[in-house]
Amino acid sequence: MVSISRIHHVMETMIGICSLTANLTLLYLILTKSQFRVKAYKRILLVTCLVDLFYTIIVFVGQPTILADHGYHYCQVNGFFSNRWAMFDYICCGLYCTSIHSNCVCVITMFIYRYHTVCGQNGVGKIRHMWLVFVLAIFWCMLQSADAFWVYCSGQNPELRKLGLEILDRYGWEYDPNYPPFPTMSYATDAKNILHHTFYLTTLTVGYTIIIWCQSQIMTFLNQHGKSIHASTQRMHAEVNRAMLALAITPSISLIMPVFVVVLALAMSATLGPMGAFLSMCMSAITLANPLTVIYFVKPYRRAIVGFLTCGKYHGGASVESSQKSGGQTRVGTTNSVTNPDLSEVA
């Protein structure tokens, strides 16, 4: 029988190594290659990168996966130190839920911060106490962490352990009975199930509503004042805008869809064995997709990566032939392209 846990461990390890490399590379690019005069944009990308890096470390160390059967949900830690210490497994599962939650909340908060930076300077929807937004975001993530830790710890009982062992044995999931019990989450219809899902539902519903509203306000403002903004600044806004939108859309593909499948399986009391490992890897893919998305959409970062891969042979069109007519004569010259454009603030 093929060991699902072994396949899951190898795949999660590969995703973790690639994600750590991508996030550390992005962190280096943000700190050294950012030429934004709107310093808030550098802060936005830096914060999202740090949150993704935290998520990556948790996935790499813990490697949690989802098992479901008989209306119950089991979060099996499959990392390098799994089943060595029960409290470590509980903490890993709690931090895993928190890191997923923090990823969504961070993008929402950064959209609000970007709206405040772009529109607030000109008296449009100014947020006087922006720091309150960050405090509320941190408090919300801490509340989610406490909720996840409580749910995992309260889901321990001999009946769930016995049922979980049957599921592990059925799908070839390796487990050493000499180690402490693995963490389980009871998803029977009770108060903690409703509470746990309410956190995610609230974040996704309210959060994406805020994202859509902030984005519409930013686009309206830029359309109204676009003529007074320098061309290089317009390109900067466009690059960051595409990167932020991609960071908001990625969780809807790699996070919301797997969670929906899990909840549907639980509601139907179905068994989620091999698919659980696949869904967990889809959720872990966020840690790799986010840094690659930012590197691709932000041109200075993309140029730096291409230049490194081509050993400095790529210059991004360092010279452009331009012809200008002056006094009836045609003059052909060479002008250097702007590799570090003057990204001035919004006029």
mmCIF file of C-alpha atoms in Angstrom:
data_model
loop_
_atom_site.group_PDB
_atom_site.id
_atom_site.type_symbol
_atom_site.label_atom_id
_atom_site.label_comp_id
_atom_site.label_asym_id
_atom_site.label_seq_id
_atom_site.Cartn_x
_atom_site.Cartn_y
_atom_site.Cartn_z
ATOM 1 C CA MET A 1 0.000 0.000 0.000
ATOM 2 C CA VAL A 2 1.313 3.425 -0.916
ATOM 3 C CA SER A 3 1.888 5.581 2.147
ATOM 4 C CA ILE A 4 -0.061 8.797 1.680
ATOM 5 C CA SER A 5 1.796 10.365 4.575
ATOM 6 C CA ARG A 6 5.154 9.766 2.863
ATOM 7 C CA ILE A 7 3.971 11.288 -0.424
ATOM 8 C CA HIS A 8 2.435 14.218 1.434
ATOM 9 C CA HIS A 9 5.620 14.757 3.453
ATOM 10 C CA VAL A 10 7.835 14.773 0.340
ATOM 11 C CA MET A 11 5.533 17.129 -1.601
ATOM 12 C CA GLU A 12 5.109 19.520 1.329
ATOM 13 C CA THR A 13 8.875 19.542 1.851
ATOM 14 C CA MET A 14 9.431 20.459 -1.802
ATOM 15 C CA ILE A 15 6.770 23.183 -1.614
ATOM 16 C CA GLY A 16 8.314 24.458 1.618
ATOM 17 C CA ILE A 17 11.842 24.662 0.188
ATOM 18 C CA CYS A 18 10.635 26.460 -2.951
ATOM 19 C CA SER A 19 8.447 28.796 -0.885
ATOM 20 C CA LEU A 20 11.253 29.667 1.519
ATOM 21 C CA THR A 21 13.548 30.423 -1.418
ATOM 22 C CA ALA A 22 10.920 32.564 -3.172
ATOM 23 C CA ASN A 23 9.929 34.507 -0.040
ATOM 24 C CA LEU A 24 13.521 35.160 1.038
ATOM 25 C CA THR A 25 14.330 36.298 -2.505
ATOM 26 C CA LEU A 26 11.335 38.636 -2.495
ATOM 27 C CA LEU A 27 12.342 39.963 0.916
ATOM 28 C CA TYR A 28 15.814 40.769 -0.440
ATOM 29 C CA LEU A 29 14.335 42.482 -3.518
ATOM 30 C CA ILE A 30 11.961 44.580 -1.413
ATOM 31 C CA LEU A 31 14.772 45.748 0.859
ATOM 32 C CA THR A 32 17.317 46.458 -1.902
ATOM 33 C CA LYS A 33 15.507 46.985 -5.232
ATOM 34 C CA SER A 34 12.451 49.033 -4.257
ATOM 35 C CA GLN A 35 12.643 52.482 -5.826
ATOM 36 C CA PHE A 36 9.224 53.720 -4.697
ATOM 37 C CA ARG A 37 9.125 57.297 -3.461
ATOM 38 C CA VAL A 38 5.712 56.422 -2.109
ATOM 39 C CA LYS A 39 7.268 54.592 0.818
ATOM 40 C CA ALA A 40 3.908 53.147 1.813
ATOM 41 C CA TYR A 41 4.069 50.814 -1.194
ATOM 42 C CA LYS A 42 7.353 49.382 0.019
ATOM 43 C CA ARG A 43 5.818 48.862 3.458
ATOM 44 C CA ILE A 44 2.778 47.149 1.933
ATOM 45 C CA LEU A 45 4.871 44.662 -0.017
ATOM 46 C CA LEU A 46 7.195 44.136 2.953
ATOM 47 C CA VAL A 47 4.354 43.331 5.365
ATOM 48 C CA THR A 48 2.685 40.903 2.954
ATOM 49 C CA CYS A 49 6.045 39.207 2.372
ATOM 50 C CA LEU A 50 6.703 38.794 6.110
ATOM 51 C CA VAL A 51 3.243 37.301 6.665
ATOM 52 C CA ASP A 52 3.790 34.875 3.783
ATOM 53 C CA LEU A 53 7.189 33.985 5.244
ATOM 54 C CA PHE A 54 5.559 33.191 8.602
ATOM 55 C CA TYR A 55 2.983 31.030 6.813
ATOM 56 C CA THR A 56 5.777 29.298 4.876
ATOM 57 C CA ILE A 57 7.745 28.421 8.013
ATOM 58 C CA ILE A 58 4.664 26.951 9.711
ATOM 59 C CA VAL A 59 3.847 24.855 6.636
ATOM 60 C CA PHE A 60 7.460 23.721 6.263
ATOM 61 C CA VAL A 61 7.843 22.678 9.917
ATOM 62 C CA GLY A 62 4.342 21.414 10.709
ATOM 63 C CA GLN A 63 3.038 20.204 7.329
ATOM 64 C CA PRO A 64 -0.559 19.791 8.582
ATOM 65 C CA THR A 65 -3.025 17.840 6.486
ATOM 66 C CA ILE A 66 -6.786 17.353 6.613
ATOM 67 C CA LEU A 67 -8.609 14.090 7.300
ATOM 68 C CA ALA A 68 -12.387 13.876 7.533
ATOM 69 C CA ASP A 69 -14.866 11.089 8.184
ATOM 70 C CA HIS A 70 -18.192 10.551 9.981
ATOM 71 C CA GLY A 71 -18.749 14.301 10.291
ATOM 72 C CA TYR A 72 -15.446 14.919 12.073
ATOM 73 C CA HIS A 73 -12.362 16.818 10.983
ATOM 74 C CA TYR A 74 -8.839 15.709 11.873
ATOM 75 C CA CYS A 75 -5.796 17.918 11.442
ATOM 76 C CA GLN A 76 -2.796 15.591 11.260
ATOM 77 C CA VAL A 77 0.635 17.183 11.727
ATOM 78 C CA ASN A 78 3.073 15.476 9.369
ATOM 79 C CA GLY A 79 6.203 17.613 9.724
ATOM 80 C CA PHE A 80 9.731 16.828 10.829
ATOM 81 C CA PHE A 81 8.853 16.811 14.554
ATOM 82 C CA SER A 82 5.307 15.467 14.338
ATOM 83 C CA ASN A 83 3.946 13.147 17.043
ATOM 84 C CA ARG A 84 7.021 13.756 19.200
ATOM 85 C CA TRP A 85 5.246 16.024 21.652
ATOM 86 C CA ALA A 86 1.477 16.461 21.867
ATOM 87 C CA MET A 87 1.604 20.161 22.779
ATOM 88 C CA PHE A 88 3.897 20.843 19.814
ATOM 89 C CA ASP A 89 1.302 19.291 17.502
ATOM 90 C CA TYR A 90 -1.457 21.386 19.063
ATOM 91 C CA ILE A 91 0.560 24.569 18.693
ATOM 92 C CA CYS A 92 1.450 23.732 15.068
ATOM 93 C CA CYS A 93 -2.192 23.192 14.170
ATOM 94 C CA GLY A 94 -3.236 26.382 15.932
ATOM 95 C CA LEU A 95 -0.496 28.412 14.228
ATOM 96 C CA TYR A 96 -1.387 26.832 10.885
ATOM 97 C CA CYS A 97 -4.973 28.096 11.119
ATOM 98 C CA THR A 98 -3.703 31.452 12.357
ATOM 99 C CA SER A 99 -1.216 31.820 9.502
ATOM 100 C CA ILE A 100 -3.930 31.103 6.926
ATOM 101 C CA HIS A 101 -6.183 33.613 8.637
ATOM 102 C CA SER A 102 -3.381 36.181 8.949
ATOM 103 C CA ASN A 103 -2.660 35.893 5.227
ATOM 104 C CA CYS A 104 -6.210 36.955 4.340
ATOM 105 C CA VAL A 105 -6.417 39.642 7.037
ATOM 106 C CA CYS A 106 -3.046 41.092 5.991
ATOM 107 C CA VAL A 107 -4.132 41.604 2.380
ATOM 108 C CA ILE A 108 -7.362 43.244 3.554
ATOM 109 C CA THR A 109 -5.484 45.568 5.915
ATOM 110 C CA MET A 110 -2.958 46.512 3.239
ATOM 111 C CA PHE A 111 -5.792 47.428 0.856
ATOM 112 C CA ILE A 112 -7.163 49.782 3.523
ATOM 113 C CA TYR A 113 -3.681 51.211 4.071
ATOM 114 C CA ARG A 114 -3.204 51.717 0.329
ATOM 115 C CA TYR A 115 -6.577 53.448 0.090
ATOM 116 C CA HIS A 116 -5.552 55.694 2.983
ATOM 117 C CA THR A 117 -2.200 56.463 1.319
ATOM 118 C CA VAL A 118 -3.541 57.213 -2.159
ATOM 119 C CA CYS A 119 -6.819 58.941 -1.364
ATOM 120 C CA GLY A 120 -6.317 60.165 2.192
ATOM 121 C CA GLN A 121 -3.620 62.689 1.272
ATOM 122 C CA ASN A 122 -6.116 64.592 -0.808
ATOM 123 C CA GLY A 123 -8.981 64.661 1.662
ATOM 124 C CA VAL A 124 -10.904 61.791 0.078
ATOM 125 C CA GLY A 125 -12.043 59.334 2.717
ATOM 126 C CA LYS A 126 -9.208 60.120 5.092
ATOM 127 C CA ILE A 127 -8.723 57.624 7.926
ATOM 128 C CA ARG A 128 -7.469 59.627 10.896
ATOM 129 C CA HIS A 129 -6.676 56.673 13.124
ATOM 130 C CA MET A 130 -5.059 54.217 10.743
ATOM 131 C CA TRP A 131 -3.216 52.545 13.595
ATOM 132 C CA LEU A 132 -6.563 51.291 14.949
ATOM 133 C CA VAL A 133 -6.989 49.215 11.789
ATOM 134 C CA PHE A 134 -3.671 47.465 12.420
ATOM 135 C CA VAL A 135 -4.512 46.885 16.092
ATOM 136 C CA LEU A 136 -7.895 45.390 15.190
ATOM 137 C CA ALA A 137 -6.280 43.174 12.530
ATOM 138 C CA ILE A 138 -3.713 41.844 15.018
ATOM 139 C CA PHE A 139 -6.416 41.321 17.656
ATOM 140 C CA TRP A 140 -8.571 39.417 15.159
ATOM 141 C CA CYS A 141 -5.696 37.069 14.269
ATOM 142 C CA MET A 142 -4.910 36.491 17.955
ATOM 143 C CA LEU A 143 -8.569 35.692 18.571
ATOM 144 C CA GLN A 144 -8.484 33.193 15.720
ATOM 145 C CA SER A 145 -5.330 31.633 17.168
ATOM 146 C CA ALA A 146 -6.956 31.189 20.584
ATOM 147 C CA ASP A 147 -10.078 29.743 18.953
ATOM 148 C CA ALA A 148 -8.108 27.226 16.859
ATOM 149 C CA PHE A 149 -5.995 26.155 19.847
ATOM 150 C CA TRP A 150 -9.128 25.712 21.984
ATOM 151 C CA VAL A 151 -10.927 23.689 19.333
ATOM 152 C CA TYR A 152 -7.986 21.341 18.791
ATOM 153 C CA CYS A 153 -7.394 20.751 22.491
ATOM 154 C CA SER A 154 -11.084 20.271 23.294
ATOM 155 C CA GLY A 155 -11.473 17.727 20.471
ATOM 156 C CA GLN A 156 -9.419 15.094 22.286
ATOM 157 C CA ASN A 157 -11.234 12.036 23.592
ATOM 158 C CA PRO A 158 -10.771 8.247 23.300
ATOM 159 C CA GLU A 159 -13.610 7.821 20.805
ATOM 160 C CA LEU A 160 -12.190 10.368 18.373
ATOM 161 C CA ARG A 161 -8.721 8.877 18.785
ATOM 162 C CA LYS A 162 -10.010 5.396 17.932
ATOM 163 C CA LEU A 163 -11.925 6.690 14.910
ATOM 164 C CA GLY A 164 -8.903 8.671 13.782
ATOM 165 C CA LEU A 165 -6.636 5.628 14.004
ATOM 166 C CA GLU A 166 -9.080 3.702 11.805
ATOM 167 C CA ILE A 167 -8.945 6.452 9.169
ATOM 168 C CA LEU A 168 -5.143 6.569 9.302
ATOM 169 C CA ASP A 169 -4.871 2.806 8.896
ATOM 170 C CA ARG A 170 -7.439 2.737 6.083
ATOM 171 C CA TYR A 171 -5.492 5.166 3.905
ATOM 172 C CA GLY A 172 -1.981 4.014 4.750
ATOM 173 C CA TRP A 173 -1.153 6.953 7.000
ATOM 174 C CA GLU A 174 1.865 6.101 9.114
ATOM 175 C CA TYR A 175 1.450 6.466 12.844
ATOM 176 C CA ASP A 176 3.567 5.245 15.722
ATOM 177 C CA PRO A 177 1.331 4.299 18.671
ATOM 178 C CA ASN A 178 4.247 4.961 21.043
ATOM 179 C CA TYR A 179 3.998 8.674 20.310
ATOM 180 C CA PRO A 180 1.422 10.955 21.949
ATOM 181 C CA PRO A 181 -2.063 11.208 20.397
ATOM 182 C CA PHE A 182 -2.274 13.265 17.256
ATOM 183 C CA PRO A 183 -4.413 16.435 17.413
ATOM 184 C CA THR A 184 -7.988 16.173 16.224
ATOM 185 C CA MET A 185 -10.743 18.682 15.687
ATOM 186 C CA SER A 186 -14.325 17.676 16.296
ATOM 187 C CA TYR A 187 -16.571 19.039 13.576
ATOM 188 C CA ALA A 188 -19.797 17.589 14.846
ATOM 189 C CA THR A 189 -22.670 20.079 14.913
ATOM 190 C CA ASP A 190 -21.929 21.956 18.110
ATOM 191 C CA ALA A 191 -21.003 25.432 19.308
ATOM 192 C CA LYS A 192 -17.291 25.231 18.560
ATOM 193 C CA ASN A 193 -17.936 24.127 14.978
ATOM 194 C CA ILE A 194 -20.216 27.117 14.413
ATOM 195 C CA LEU A 195 -17.777 29.488 16.109
ATOM 196 C CA HIS A 196 -14.769 28.262 14.142
ATOM 197 C CA HIS A 197 -16.509 28.583 10.786
ATOM 198 C CA THR A 198 -17.914 31.993 11.757
ATOM 199 C CA PHE A 199 -14.377 33.398 11.963
ATOM 200 C CA TYR A 200 -13.569 32.348 8.408
ATOM 201 C CA LEU A 201 -16.958 33.362 7.052
ATOM 202 C CA THR A 202 -16.685 36.809 8.655
ATOM 203 C CA THR A 203 -13.164 37.377 7.369
ATOM 204 C CA LEU A 204 -13.942 36.320 3.809
ATOM 205 C CA THR A 205 -17.291 38.120 3.534
ATOM 206 C CA VAL A 206 -16.388 41.400 5.231
ATOM 207 C CA GLY A 207 -12.813 41.334 3.972
ATOM 208 C CA TYR A 208 -13.540 40.922 0.299
ATOM 209 C CA THR A 209 -16.298 43.542 0.553
ATOM 210 C CA ILE A 210 -13.725 45.983 1.958
ATOM 211 C CA ILE A 211 -11.238 45.040 -0.776
ATOM 212 C CA ILE A 212 -13.781 45.698 -3.534
ATOM 213 C CA TRP A 213 -14.808 49.023 -1.991
ATOM 214 C CA CYS A 214 -11.220 50.230 -1.458
ATOM 215 C CA GLN A 215 -10.243 49.191 -4.970
ATOM 216 C CA SER A 216 -13.207 51.022 -6.506
ATOM 217 C CA GLN A 217 -12.359 54.189 -4.561
ATOM 218 C CA ILE A 218 -8.695 54.028 -5.607
ATOM 219 C CA MET A 219 -9.571 53.491 -9.276
ATOM 220 C CA THR A 220 -12.075 56.356 -9.175
ATOM 221 C CA PHE A 221 -9.496 58.671 -7.633
ATOM 222 C CA LEU A 222 -6.771 57.723 -10.119
ATOM 223 C CA ASN A 223 -9.139 58.169 -13.060
ATOM 224 C CA GLN A 224 -10.075 61.649 -11.846
ATOM 225 C CA HIS A 225 -6.512 62.766 -11.158
ATOM 226 C CA GLY A 226 -4.671 60.636 -13.693
ATOM 227 C CA LYS A 227 -3.746 63.553 -15.941
ATOM 228 C CA SER A 228 -1.914 65.329 -13.123
ATOM 229 C CA ILE A 229 0.155 62.272 -12.178
ATOM 230 C CA HIS A 230 3.540 61.616 -13.771
ATOM 231 C CA ALA A 231 3.696 58.696 -16.202
ATOM 232 C CA SER A 232 6.224 56.798 -14.078
ATOM 233 C CA THR A 233 3.966 57.185 -11.043
ATOM 234 C CA GLN A 234 1.027 55.867 -13.043
ATOM 235 C CA ARG A 235 3.073 52.793 -13.965
ATOM 236 C CA MET A 236 3.987 52.320 -10.314
ATOM 237 C CA HIS A 237 0.327 52.451 -9.287
ATOM 238 C CA ALA A 238 -0.551 49.971 -12.039
ATOM 239 C CA GLU A 239 2.166 47.504 -10.989
ATOM 240 C CA VAL A 240 1.267 47.569 -7.303
ATOM 241 C CA ASN A 241 -2.431 47.448 -8.181
ATOM 242 C CA ARG A 242 -2.012 44.257 -10.217
ATOM 243 C CA ALA A 243 0.135 42.678 -7.510
ATOM 244 C CA MET A 244 -2.375 43.500 -4.762
ATOM 245 C CA LEU A 245 -5.313 42.201 -6.797
ATOM 246 C CA ALA A 246 -3.454 38.950 -7.444
ATOM 247 C CA LEU A 247 -2.713 38.606 -3.718
ATOM 248 C CA ALA A 248 -6.436 39.026 -3.039
ATOM 249 C CA ILE A 249 -7.524 36.537 -5.716
ATOM 250 C CA THR A 250 -5.018 33.770 -4.878
ATOM 251 C CA PRO A 251 -6.688 32.757 -1.569
ATOM 252 C CA SER A 252 -10.025 32.396 -3.353
ATOM 253 C CA ILE A 253 -8.465 29.655 -5.482
ATOM 254 C CA SER A 254 -6.008 27.956 -3.127
ATOM 255 C CA LEU A 255 -7.860 28.449 0.156
ATOM 256 C CA ILE A 256 -11.589 29.029 -0.228
ATOM 257 C CA MET A 257 -12.170 26.163 -2.664
ATOM 258 C CA PRO A 258 -10.391 23.507 -0.516
ATOM 259 C CA VAL A 259 -12.179 24.742 2.614
ATOM 260 C CA PHE A 260 -15.497 24.557 0.754
ATOM 261 C CA VAL A 261 -14.775 20.945 -0.260
ATOM 262 C CA VAL A 262 -13.903 20.036 3.339
ATOM 263 C CA VAL A 263 -17.031 21.665 4.765
ATOM 264 C CA LEU A 264 -19.168 19.950 2.106
ATOM 265 C CA ALA A 265 -17.633 16.576 2.967
ATOM 266 C CA LEU A 266 -18.271 17.157 6.658
ATOM 267 C CA ALA A 267 -21.872 18.209 6.053
ATOM 268 C CA MET A 268 -22.485 15.014 4.072
ATOM 269 C CA SER A 269 -20.556 12.887 6.608
ATOM 270 C CA ALA A 270 -18.329 11.788 3.736
ATOM 271 C CA THR A 271 -14.788 10.468 3.961
ATOM 272 C CA LEU A 272 -11.955 12.750 2.925
ATOM 273 C CA GLY A 273 -8.858 10.575 2.901
ATOM 274 C CA PRO A 274 -6.395 10.897 0.010
ATOM 275 C CA MET A 275 -8.053 14.103 -1.182
ATOM 276 C CA GLY A 276 -7.330 15.695 2.186
ATOM 277 C CA ALA A 277 -3.597 15.557 1.559
ATOM 278 C CA PHE A 278 -4.084 17.082 -1.898
ATOM 279 C CA LEU A 279 -6.262 19.892 -0.526
ATOM 280 C CA SER A 280 -3.660 20.632 2.136
ATOM 281 C CA MET A 281 -0.994 20.973 -0.545
ATOM 282 C CA CYS A 282 -3.275 23.332 -2.498
ATOM 283 C CA MET A 283 -3.549 25.514 0.590
ATOM 284 C CA SER A 284 0.222 25.397 1.091
ATOM 285 C CA ALA A 285 0.704 26.526 -2.515
ATOM 286 C CA ILE A 286 -0.323 30.047 -1.437
ATOM 287 C CA THR A 287 3.113 30.428 0.148
ATOM 288 C CA LEU A 288 4.732 29.885 -3.256
ATOM 289 C CA ALA A 289 2.188 31.665 -5.451
ATOM 290 C CA ASN A 290 2.194 34.957 -3.536
ATOM 291 C CA PRO A 291 5.926 35.834 -3.789
ATOM 292 C CA LEU A 292 6.091 34.726 -7.430
ATOM 293 C CA THR A 293 3.077 36.930 -8.169
ATOM 294 C CA VAL A 294 4.676 40.016 -6.628
ATOM 295 C CA ILE A 295 8.001 39.373 -8.377
ATOM 296 C CA TYR A 296 6.239 39.030 -11.725
ATOM 297 C CA PHE A 297 4.040 42.129 -11.525
ATOM 298 C CA VAL A 298 6.540 44.591 -9.987
ATOM 299 C CA LYS A 299 8.915 45.404 -12.835
ATOM 300 C CA PRO A 300 12.091 46.282 -10.841
ATOM 301 C CA TYR A 301 11.902 42.910 -9.100
ATOM 302 C CA ARG A 302 11.250 41.068 -12.353
ATOM 303 C CA ARG A 303 14.175 42.802 -14.057
ATOM 304 C CA ALA A 304 16.496 41.908 -11.186
ATOM 305 C CA ILE A 305 15.528 38.224 -11.370
ATOM 306 C CA VAL A 306 15.862 38.097 -15.162
ATOM 307 C CA GLY A 307 19.223 39.849 -14.936
ATOM 308 C CA PHE A 308 20.415 37.301 -12.370
ATOM 309 C CA LEU A 309 19.214 34.328 -14.434
ATOM 310 C CA THR A 310 20.880 35.684 -17.581
ATOM 311 C CA CYS A 311 24.105 36.554 -15.718
ATOM 312 C CA GLY A 312 23.642 40.279 -16.342
ATOM 313 C CA LYS A 313 23.174 39.961 -20.100
ATOM 314 C CA TYR A 314 19.600 41.270 -19.919
ATOM 315 C CA HIS A 315 19.412 45.062 -19.834
ATOM 316 C CA GLY A 316 15.675 45.517 -20.341
ATOM 317 C CA GLY A 317 16.124 47.704 -23.382
ATOM 318 C CA ALA A 318 18.883 49.862 -21.960
ATOM 319 C CA SER A 319 19.063 51.959 -25.090
ATOM 320 C CA VAL A 320 16.375 53.034 -27.455
ATOM 321 C CA GLU A 321 16.881 54.535 -30.855
ATOM 322 C CA SER A 322 14.903 57.771 -31.109
ATOM 323 C CA SER A 323 14.595 60.146 -33.973
ATOM 324 C CA GLN A 324 13.771 63.795 -33.543
ATOM 325 C CA LYS A 325 13.266 66.336 -36.248
ATOM 326 C CA SER A 326 14.732 69.739 -35.544
ATOM 327 C CA GLY A 327 15.034 72.531 -38.101
ATOM 328 C CA GLY A 328 14.124 70.211 -40.964
ATOM 329 C CA GLN A 329 16.884 67.751 -40.065
ATOM 330 C CA THR A 330 16.496 64.293 -38.585
ATOM 331 C CA ARG A 331 18.656 63.554 -35.590
ATOM 332 C CA VAL A 332 19.159 59.970 -34.451
ATOM 333 C CA GLY A 333 20.369 59.456 -30.907
ATOM 334 C CA THR A 334 20.489 56.978 -28.107
ATOM 335 C CA THR A 335 18.590 57.543 -24.891
ATOM 336 C CA ASN A 336 18.902 55.420 -21.807
ATOM 337 C CA SER A 337 15.684 53.914 -20.560
ATOM 338 C CA VAL A 338 14.614 54.672 -17.020
ATOM 339 C CA THR A 339 15.598 51.658 -14.990
ATOM 340 C CA ASN A 340 14.896 53.420 -11.713
ATOM 341 C CA PRO A 341 12.088 55.831 -12.567
ATOM 342 C CA ASP A 342 11.321 58.846 -10.464
ATOM 343 C CA LEU A 343 8.284 57.490 -8.686
ATOM 344 C CA SER A 344 6.968 60.677 -7.164
ATOM 345 C CA GLU A 345 4.003 60.771 -4.850
ATOM 346 C CA VAL A 346 0.463 61.409 -5.967
ATOM 347 C CA ALA A 347 0.065 64.992 -7.006
#
